[in-house]
Short mmCIF file of C-alpha atoms and ligand atoms in Angstrom, two decimals:
data_model
loop_
_atom_site.label_atom_id
_atom_site.label_comp_id
_atom_site.label_asym_id
_atom_site.label_seq_id
_atom_site.Cartn_x
_atom_site.Cartn_y
_atom_site.Cartn_z
CA MET A 29 0.03 -0.12 -0.40
CA ARG A 30 1.37 3.18 -0.93
CA VAL A 31 -0.12 5.16 1.85
CA HIS A 32 0.65 5.29 5.21
CA ASN A 33 -1.75 6.53 7.79
CA ALA A 34 -3.96 8.65 5.20
CA PRO A 35 -6.89 9.78 7.99
CA ILE A 36 -9.09 9.48 4.96
CA ILE A 37 -8.39 5.38 4.72
CA GLU A 38 -8.25 5.26 8.30
CA ALA A 39 -11.28 6.66 8.74
CA ALA A 40 -12.59 4.35 5.59
CA ASN A 41 -11.43 1.33 7.80
CA GLY A 42 -13.31 2.77 11.29
CA ARG A 43 -9.97 3.81 12.74
CA THR A 44 -9.42 6.67 14.21
CA PRO A 45 -7.72 9.12 11.69
CA SER A 46 -4.71 11.96 12.72
CA ARG A 47 -6.86 14.27 11.76
CA PRO A 48 -10.78 15.06 10.53
CA PRO A 49 -10.28 13.96 7.00
CA VAL A 50 -11.42 16.13 4.79
CA TRP A 51 -12.21 16.24 0.07
CA PHE A 52 -14.77 17.86 -1.28
CA MET A 53 -16.90 16.24 -4.66
CA ARG A 54 -15.02 18.60 -7.20
CA GLN A 55 -12.81 20.13 -5.66
CA ALA A 56 -10.68 20.28 -9.11
CA GLY A 57 -12.52 22.33 -11.43
CA ARG A 58 -14.28 25.94 -12.53
CA SER A 59 -13.74 27.15 -8.76
CA LEU A 60 -9.97 27.60 -9.27
CA PRO A 61 -8.61 30.54 -11.37
CA GLU A 62 -5.36 27.93 -11.73
CA TYR A 63 -7.91 25.27 -13.84
CA ARG A 64 -9.86 27.63 -15.91
CA GLN A 65 -6.29 28.31 -17.18
CA ALA A 66 -4.97 24.94 -17.44
CA ARG A 67 -8.25 24.06 -19.76
CA GLU A 68 -8.43 27.29 -21.26
CA GLY A 69 -8.85 25.61 -25.25
CA ILE A 70 -9.04 22.41 -24.38
CA ASP A 71 -12.53 20.29 -24.80
CA MET A 72 -13.36 19.01 -21.07
CA LEU A 73 -13.36 15.16 -22.65
CA ASP A 74 -9.99 15.68 -24.78
CA SER A 75 -8.56 16.47 -21.31
CA CYS A 76 -9.45 14.00 -19.53
CA PHE A 77 -7.05 11.87 -22.10
CA MET A 78 -4.15 13.97 -21.37
CA PRO A 79 -2.30 12.66 -18.70
CA GLU A 80 0.40 15.46 -17.28
CA LEU A 81 -2.80 17.70 -17.96
CA LEU A 82 -5.68 15.76 -16.13
CA ALA A 83 -2.21 14.74 -13.05
CA GLU A 84 -2.30 19.04 -13.01
CA ILE A 85 -5.95 19.45 -12.85
CA THR A 86 -6.51 16.56 -9.97
CA LEU A 87 -3.39 18.33 -7.44
CA GLN A 88 -4.40 21.78 -7.32
CA PRO A 89 -6.66 21.39 -5.38
CA VAL A 90 -4.65 19.12 -2.81
CA ARG A 91 -1.50 21.73 -3.04
CA ARG A 92 -3.78 25.16 -2.86
CA HIS A 93 -6.36 23.58 -0.16
CA ASP A 94 -4.42 21.44 2.27
CA VAL A 95 -7.29 18.45 1.54
CA ASP A 96 -6.72 15.08 2.13
CA ALA A 97 -6.96 13.28 -0.85
CA ALA A 98 -6.73 13.84 -4.71
CA ILE A 99 -9.91 13.23 -6.61
CA LEU A 100 -9.48 11.86 -10.66
CA PHE A 101 -9.97 14.46 -13.02
CA SER A 102 -11.83 12.21 -15.56
CA ASP A 103 -15.88 12.24 -15.59
CA ILE A 104 -18.03 9.66 -15.62
CA VAL A 105 -18.41 9.76 -19.09
CA VAL A 106 -14.87 8.81 -19.98
CA PRO A 107 -15.15 4.85 -20.32
CA LEU A 108 -18.30 5.47 -22.57
CA LYS A 109 -15.59 7.54 -24.92
CA ALA A 110 -12.98 5.00 -24.60
CA ALA A 111 -15.73 2.86 -25.41
CA GLY A 112 -16.11 4.52 -29.10
CA VAL A 113 -19.56 5.87 -27.93
CA GLY A 114 -20.00 9.55 -29.47
CA VAL A 115 -20.44 11.57 -26.27
CA ASN A 116 -18.92 15.63 -25.67
CA ILE A 117 -19.78 17.74 -22.71
CA VAL A 118 -21.51 20.53 -23.81
CA PRO A 119 -19.67 23.56 -21.29
CA GLY A 120 -22.99 24.73 -18.64
CA ARG A 121 -25.15 21.15 -19.72
CA GLY A 122 -23.08 18.13 -19.07
CA PRO A 123 -22.76 14.78 -21.09
CA VAL A 124 -24.47 15.16 -24.74
CA MET A 125 -24.81 12.03 -27.31
CA ASP A 126 -24.34 11.08 -30.48
CA ALA A 127 -27.17 9.32 -30.40
CA PRO A 128 -29.86 7.79 -28.21
CA ILE A 129 -30.04 4.73 -26.34
CA ARG A 130 -33.52 3.77 -26.98
CA THR A 131 -34.17 0.08 -28.39
CA ALA A 132 -33.29 -3.08 -27.67
CA ALA A 133 -31.18 -2.87 -30.98
CA ASP A 134 -29.50 0.25 -30.14
CA VAL A 135 -28.72 -0.99 -26.81
CA GLY A 136 -27.36 -4.57 -28.98
CA ALA A 137 -25.13 -1.53 -30.46
CA LEU A 138 -23.52 0.17 -27.36
CA PRO A 139 -19.69 -1.30 -27.73
CA ILE A 140 -18.25 -2.72 -24.17
CA LEU A 141 -14.85 -0.76 -23.06
CA ASP A 142 -12.23 -3.97 -23.96
CA THR A 143 -9.32 -1.97 -24.32
CA ASP A 144 -7.02 -0.08 -21.43
CA ILE A 145 -6.92 3.35 -21.40
CA PRO A 146 -3.13 4.82 -20.52
CA GLU A 147 -3.29 7.62 -20.80
CA VAL A 148 -5.59 7.49 -17.18
CA ALA A 149 -3.24 5.16 -15.74
CA GLN A 150 0.19 7.34 -16.65
CA GLY A 151 -1.85 10.37 -14.81
CA ILE A 152 -2.87 8.28 -11.56
CA SER A 153 0.39 7.35 -11.68
CA ILE A 154 1.68 11.04 -12.13
CA VAL A 155 -0.11 12.26 -9.54
CA LEU A 156 0.60 9.45 -6.96
CA ASP A 157 4.36 10.20 -7.39
CA GLU A 158 3.58 13.88 -5.74
CA LEU A 159 1.17 12.96 -3.15
CA THR A 160 2.54 12.40 0.17
CA PRO A 161 1.74 8.89 1.62
CA GLN A 162 -0.54 10.97 4.21
CA GLN A 163 -3.09 12.37 0.51
CA ALA A 164 -4.77 9.32 -0.55
CA MET A 165 -5.30 9.29 -4.68
CA ILE A 166 -9.57 8.47 -5.12
CA GLY A 167 -10.85 7.18 -7.89
CA PHE A 168 -14.21 7.21 -9.72
CA VAL A 169 -17.14 5.61 -11.56
CA GLY A 170 -20.28 6.53 -12.75
CA ALA A 171 -22.84 4.17 -11.25
CA PRO A 172 -24.99 2.59 -14.34
CA PHE A 173 -27.94 4.41 -13.45
CA THR A 174 -26.90 7.85 -13.78
CA LEU A 175 -24.52 6.94 -16.83
CA ALA A 176 -27.92 5.12 -18.53
CA SER A 177 -29.68 8.21 -17.87
CA TYR A 178 -27.67 10.00 -19.82
CA LEU A 179 -27.76 7.50 -23.03
CA VAL A 180 -31.49 7.10 -22.50
CA GLU A 181 -32.04 10.72 -22.30
CA GLY A 182 -29.15 11.99 -24.97
CA GLY A 183 -28.18 14.25 -22.15
CA PRO A 184 -28.77 16.03 -19.09
CA SER A 185 -32.01 15.38 -18.21
CA LYS A 186 -34.32 17.54 -15.42
CA ASN A 187 -36.94 14.55 -14.72
CA HIS A 188 -35.26 11.12 -16.39
CA GLU A 189 -38.15 10.36 -17.84
CA LYS A 190 -37.15 8.45 -21.11
CA THR A 191 -35.32 6.42 -18.85
CA LYS A 192 -38.11 5.20 -16.29
CA ALA A 193 -39.81 4.82 -19.50
CA LEU A 194 -37.77 2.36 -20.93
CA MET A 195 -37.46 0.49 -17.27
CA HIS A 196 -41.29 0.21 -17.08
CA SER A 197 -42.15 -0.43 -20.51
CA GLU A 198 -39.30 -2.46 -21.26
CA PRO A 199 -37.83 -4.06 -18.66
CA ASP A 200 -35.79 -6.38 -20.21
CA THR A 201 -34.57 -4.24 -22.78
CA TRP A 202 -33.89 -1.93 -19.55
CA HIS A 203 -32.04 -4.81 -18.11
CA ARG A 204 -29.72 -5.56 -20.95
CA LEU A 205 -28.55 -2.15 -21.25
CA MET A 206 -27.57 -2.73 -17.62
CA GLU A 207 -25.83 -5.70 -18.03
CA ARG A 208 -23.99 -4.36 -21.13
CA LEU A 209 -22.46 -0.92 -19.16
CA THR A 210 -21.87 -2.73 -15.65
CA PRO A 211 -18.53 -4.28 -17.61
CA THR A 212 -17.25 -1.63 -19.13
CA ILE A 213 -17.74 -0.19 -15.66
CA VAL A 214 -15.84 -2.70 -13.76
CA ALA A 215 -13.11 -2.20 -16.17
CA PHE A 216 -12.60 1.27 -15.90
CA LEU A 217 -12.59 0.31 -12.31
CA GLY A 218 -10.02 -2.00 -12.45
CA GLN A 219 -7.75 -0.14 -14.41
CA GLN A 220 -7.93 2.08 -11.80
CA VAL A 221 -7.06 0.27 -8.83
CA ASP A 222 -4.21 -1.85 -11.56
CA ALA A 223 -2.52 1.84 -11.91
CA GLY A 224 -3.00 2.39 -8.07
CA ILE A 225 -5.93 4.00 -5.96
CA ASP A 226 -5.73 4.52 -2.60
CA ALA A 227 -10.26 4.27 -2.82
CA MET A 228 -12.74 4.57 -5.30
CA GLN A 229 -16.35 6.17 -5.27
CA LEU A 230 -19.32 5.11 -7.31
CA PHE A 231 -21.03 8.33 -8.05
CA ASP A 232 -25.38 7.11 -8.74
CA SER A 233 -25.71 11.48 -9.44
CA TRP A 234 -29.35 10.89 -10.50
CA ALA A 235 -30.11 7.97 -8.23
CA GLY A 236 -32.27 9.94 -6.13
CA TYR A 237 -35.27 10.08 -9.16
CA LEU A 238 -36.21 6.68 -8.39
CA ASN A 239 -38.20 5.06 -5.93
CA GLU A 240 -37.08 2.41 -3.15
CA PRO A 241 -38.62 -0.64 -5.53
CA ASP A 242 -37.71 0.48 -8.84
CA TYR A 243 -33.63 1.17 -7.68
CA ARG A 244 -33.86 -2.16 -5.90
CA GLU A 245 -34.93 -4.06 -9.59
CA PHE A 246 -33.83 -2.31 -11.74
CA VAL A 247 -30.23 -0.51 -10.04
CA LEU A 248 -29.31 -1.59 -6.97
CA PRO A 249 -27.66 -5.98 -8.71
CA TYR A 250 -25.51 -3.90 -10.93
CA SER A 251 -23.94 -1.02 -8.35
CA THR A 252 -23.56 -4.23 -6.24
CA GLN A 253 -21.39 -6.14 -9.36
CA ILE A 254 -19.16 -2.79 -9.41
CA LEU A 255 -18.33 -2.23 -5.74
CA GLU A 256 -17.82 -6.38 -5.49
CA SER A 257 -15.41 -6.48 -8.56
CA VAL A 258 -12.84 -4.49 -5.59
CA ALA A 259 -13.78 -5.44 -2.60
CA GLY A 260 -11.38 -5.91 -0.49
CA LYS A 261 -8.51 -4.08 -3.02
CA ILE A 262 -9.65 -0.27 -1.64
CA PRO A 263 -12.78 1.28 0.23
CA ARG A 264 -15.51 1.88 -1.58
CA ILE A 265 -17.67 4.74 -1.47
CA HIS A 266 -21.05 4.78 -2.79
CA PHE A 267 -22.77 8.18 -3.24
CA GLY A 268 -25.87 9.88 -4.68
CA VAL A 269 -27.60 13.40 -4.56
CA GLY A 270 -31.41 13.55 -2.86
CA THR A 271 -30.98 9.09 -1.66
CA GLY A 272 -32.16 10.11 1.74
CA GLU A 273 -35.12 7.64 1.02
CA LEU A 274 -33.23 5.22 -1.01
CA LEU A 275 -29.82 5.52 1.80
CA THR A 276 -31.15 1.51 3.27
CA ALA A 277 -31.15 0.35 -0.53
CA MET A 278 -28.00 1.77 -1.67
CA SER A 279 -25.59 0.85 1.01
CA GLU A 280 -26.54 -3.10 0.35
CA ALA A 281 -24.59 -2.57 -2.70
CA GLY A 282 -21.64 -3.13 -0.30
CA SER A 283 -19.17 -0.21 0.06
CA GLU A 284 -17.37 0.76 3.34
CA VAL A 285 -18.98 4.46 3.39
CA MET A 286 -21.98 5.55 2.47
CA GLY A 287 -22.08 9.29 0.57
CA VAL A 288 -25.21 11.09 2.09
CA ASP A 289 -26.05 14.54 0.76
CA TYR A 290 -27.03 17.92 2.49
CA ARG A 291 -31.04 17.11 2.47
CA VAL A 292 -31.07 14.96 5.45
CA SER A 293 -29.37 14.87 8.00
CA MET A 294 -26.36 12.24 9.76
CA ALA A 295 -28.03 11.33 12.39
CA ASP A 296 -31.02 10.27 10.20
CA ALA A 297 -28.62 8.71 7.65
CA ALA A 298 -26.62 6.48 10.42
CA LYS A 299 -29.68 4.70 11.52
CA ARG A 300 -30.68 3.91 7.55
CA VAL A 301 -27.31 2.17 6.39
CA LYS A 302 -25.77 -0.75 6.56
CA THR A 303 -22.22 0.96 6.86
CA ARG A 304 -20.57 2.33 10.30
CA VAL A 305 -18.59 5.14 8.28
CA LEU A 306 -20.55 7.86 6.64
CA GLN A 307 -19.00 11.03 4.40
CA GLY A 308 -20.50 13.85 3.09
CA ASN A 309 -23.18 16.32 4.62
CA LEU A 310 -21.95 19.94 4.52
CA ASP A 311 -24.50 21.80 2.11
CA PRO A 312 -21.79 23.60 -1.37
CA ALA A 313 -23.63 26.96 -1.24
CA LEU A 314 -22.64 27.74 2.89
CA LEU A 315 -19.84 27.72 1.09
CA PHE A 316 -20.76 31.50 0.11
CA ALA A 317 -22.82 31.86 3.23
CA GLY A 318 -19.11 32.93 5.30
CA ASP A 319 -16.74 31.22 7.77
CA ASP A 320 -19.61 31.79 10.77
CA ALA A 321 -21.82 29.49 9.03
CA VAL A 322 -19.63 26.55 7.91
CA ARG A 323 -18.23 27.01 11.71
CA ALA A 324 -22.32 26.30 12.92
CA ALA A 325 -22.71 23.38 10.38
CA VAL A 326 -19.24 21.41 11.01
CA ALA A 327 -20.55 21.61 14.76
CA ARG A 328 -23.86 19.81 14.10
CA ILE A 329 -22.67 17.37 11.66
CA LYS A 330 -19.34 16.15 14.15
CA ALA A 331 -22.71 16.07 16.71
CA GLU A 332 -24.07 13.71 14.53
CA THR A 333 -21.68 11.39 13.53
CA ALA A 334 -20.18 11.26 17.14
CA GLY A 335 -21.49 7.45 17.50
CA LEU A 336 -20.22 6.25 14.15
CA ASP A 337 -17.21 4.58 13.63
CA GLY A 338 -16.18 6.93 11.02
CA HIS A 339 -16.77 10.15 9.29
CA ILE A 340 -15.06 11.72 5.89
CA TRP A 341 -15.83 15.34 5.67
CA ASN A 342 -17.27 16.35 2.20
CA LEU A 343 -19.79 18.34 1.08
CA GLY A 344 -23.42 17.18 0.20
CA HIS A 345 -23.21 17.56 -4.12
CA GLY A 346 -20.06 19.16 -6.06
CA VAL A 347 -17.80 22.46 -4.99
CA LEU A 348 -20.15 24.99 -7.61
CA PRO A 349 -18.44 26.77 -9.91
CA THR A 350 -18.97 30.28 -8.73
CA THR A 351 -17.59 29.28 -5.34
CA ASP A 352 -14.86 31.57 -4.16
CA ALA A 353 -11.77 29.31 -3.73
CA GLU A 354 -10.37 31.02 -0.87
CA ALA A 355 -13.63 30.23 0.87
CA ILE A 356 -13.20 26.57 0.16
CA THR A 357 -9.71 26.49 1.79
CA ARG A 358 -10.72 28.45 4.85
CA ALA A 359 -13.65 25.71 5.09
CA VAL A 360 -10.97 22.73 4.58
CA ALA A 361 -9.25 24.19 7.76
CA ILE A 362 -11.95 25.19 9.84
CA ILE A 363 -13.00 21.26 9.26
CA HIS A 364 -9.18 20.26 10.41
CA GLU A 365 -9.53 22.68 13.34
CA GLU A 366 -12.76 21.66 14.55
CA GLY A 367 -14.23 18.85 13.08
O1 LIG B 419 -13.06 17.54 -8.61
C1 LIG B 419 -14.26 16.69 -8.89
O2 LIG B 419 -14.40 16.11 -8.12
C2 LIG B 419 -13.07 15.39 -10.08
C3 LIG B 419 -13.89 15.52 -11.34
C4 LIG B 419 -15.80 14.86 -11.28
C5 LIG B 419 -15.55 15.45 -13.10
N1 LIG B 419 -16.49 14.66 -13.52
C6 LIG B 419 -15.02 16.77 -13.29
C7 LIG B 419 -15.97 17.61 -14.31
C8 LIG B 419 -16.10 13.98 -11.67
C9 LIG B 419 -16.35 13.46 -10.16
C10 LIG B 419 -17.38 14.12 -12.60
C11 LIG B 419 -17.82 13.29 -12.60
C12 LIG B 419 -19.42 13.73 -12.91
N2 LIG B 419 -19.92 13.59 -14.03
C13 LIG B 419 -20.54 13.20 -12.65
C14 LIG B 419 -20.98 12.46 -10.64
C15 LIG B 419 -20.35 13.75 -9.67
C16 LIG B 419 -21.76 14.76 -9.95
O3 LIG B 419 -21.29 16.03 -10.03
O4 LIG B 419 -23.10 14.18 -9.75
C17 LIG B 419 -22.13 13.49 -13.52
C18 LIG B 419 -23.17 13.81 -12.84
C19 LIG B 419 -21.11 14.16 -14.66
C20 LIG B 419 -21.63 14.21 -15.68
C21 LIG B 419 -21.56 16.45 -16.25
N3 LIG B 419 -20.11 16.15 -16.30
C22 LIG B 419 -21.95 16.96 -15.78
C23 LIG B 419 -23.11 17.26 -15.17
C24 LIG B 419 -20.55 18.05 -16.45
C25 LIG B 419 -21.38 20.01 -16.20
C26 LIG B 419 -21.46 20.83 -16.51
C27 LIG B 419 -21.08 21.57 -16.61
O5 LIG B 419 -20.35 22.56 -17.36
O6 LIG B 419 -21.58 22.57 -15.90
C28 LIG B 419 -19.37 17.79 -16.81
C29 LIG B 419 -18.38 18.49 -17.23
C30 LIG B 419 -17.68 18.21 -15.96
N4 LIG B 419 -17.43 17.05 -15.32
C31 LIG B 419 -16.50 19.60 -15.56
C32 LIG B 419 -16.08 19.13 -14.62
C33 LIG B 419 -14.76 20.02 -13.56
C34 LIG B 419 -17.06 21.17 -15.43
C35 LIG B 419 -16.23 20.93 -17.16
C36 LIG B 419 -15.71 22.39 -17.30
O7 LIG B 419 -14.88 22.61 -16.61
O8 LIG B 419 -16.30 23.14 -18.76
#
């Protein structure tokens, strides 16, 4: 193991960390002037296949904010792109597909990733060379529901109605889609593990749009397979937005850590999950509210997580692009001092 007593890994494994561990989703990105400069004139998805650049962007927030982990700069659609799916990331919108996947024939023609993505492995190796043994490198993949939503809708969606329509009108096609997506996700995750990541997060950002029976029938078996594929290798974090009502079911997928958004209290979340370690819960909008508001939320979350085996500090969703970079640095310092 490259890491030695890294606070995030200690907390994920239920041991006492040397300081309260913190990282923020989307800590790399538009909130940082150095990111905007590094990305200038370079397409988002292209940047994910440029080892030196992706490593530099991954490391920027670690240097600036003193967070306890680097999160791989990549995107959930990178393995699809590498497999040959026509996809672009449109600034201000998100992933947009050349052609949506809506029929059994579309699903049958969806490519499965069967090659290495050497650029990502090279980028991870550059990052690992720069990190101290106390700083963990977190890799990630998108979960099959969230990826399927982009594929079926053809782009970002407010209500995910075409995705849910496919699920309920053609359940066999839906399951076939999940069965074709899962090996691509497992392959991309396996490549990151082989490249040396210290922990992983499964992002099922849009799972919160589902009710629990649908989640259990149409999604949970596949997310379970993905987490299972790296069981015993690295700590696993499982996260979705607006998933207060799904926390019990999601925690059955098998991660060591459950990510919690900001809509549910950590006290309630703790009662709902099978895991003994939670992550998250600070409202990203609080980074606009001043240090006293951050301090108050930190005190609340600290009290609510006191009985757990571990807590990894994070936001309830990603850093908002217009967040003041200095407010992020101060929030990290407040968590290290008072968390
Ligand atoms: O710092 C980090 O957290 C790592 C980087 C990261 C990105 N995408 C970089 C990115 C991670 C973990 C992701 C995963 C991702 N991508 C998710 C799951 C996480 C979540 O936020 O719920 C989702 C849903 C996507 C799909 C996606 N890609 C969206 C919705 C967007 C934003 C579109 C926009 O312009 O607002 C992207 C693009 C994207 N991915 C950006 C970044 C930094 C913005 C690109 C830019 O700078 O223009």
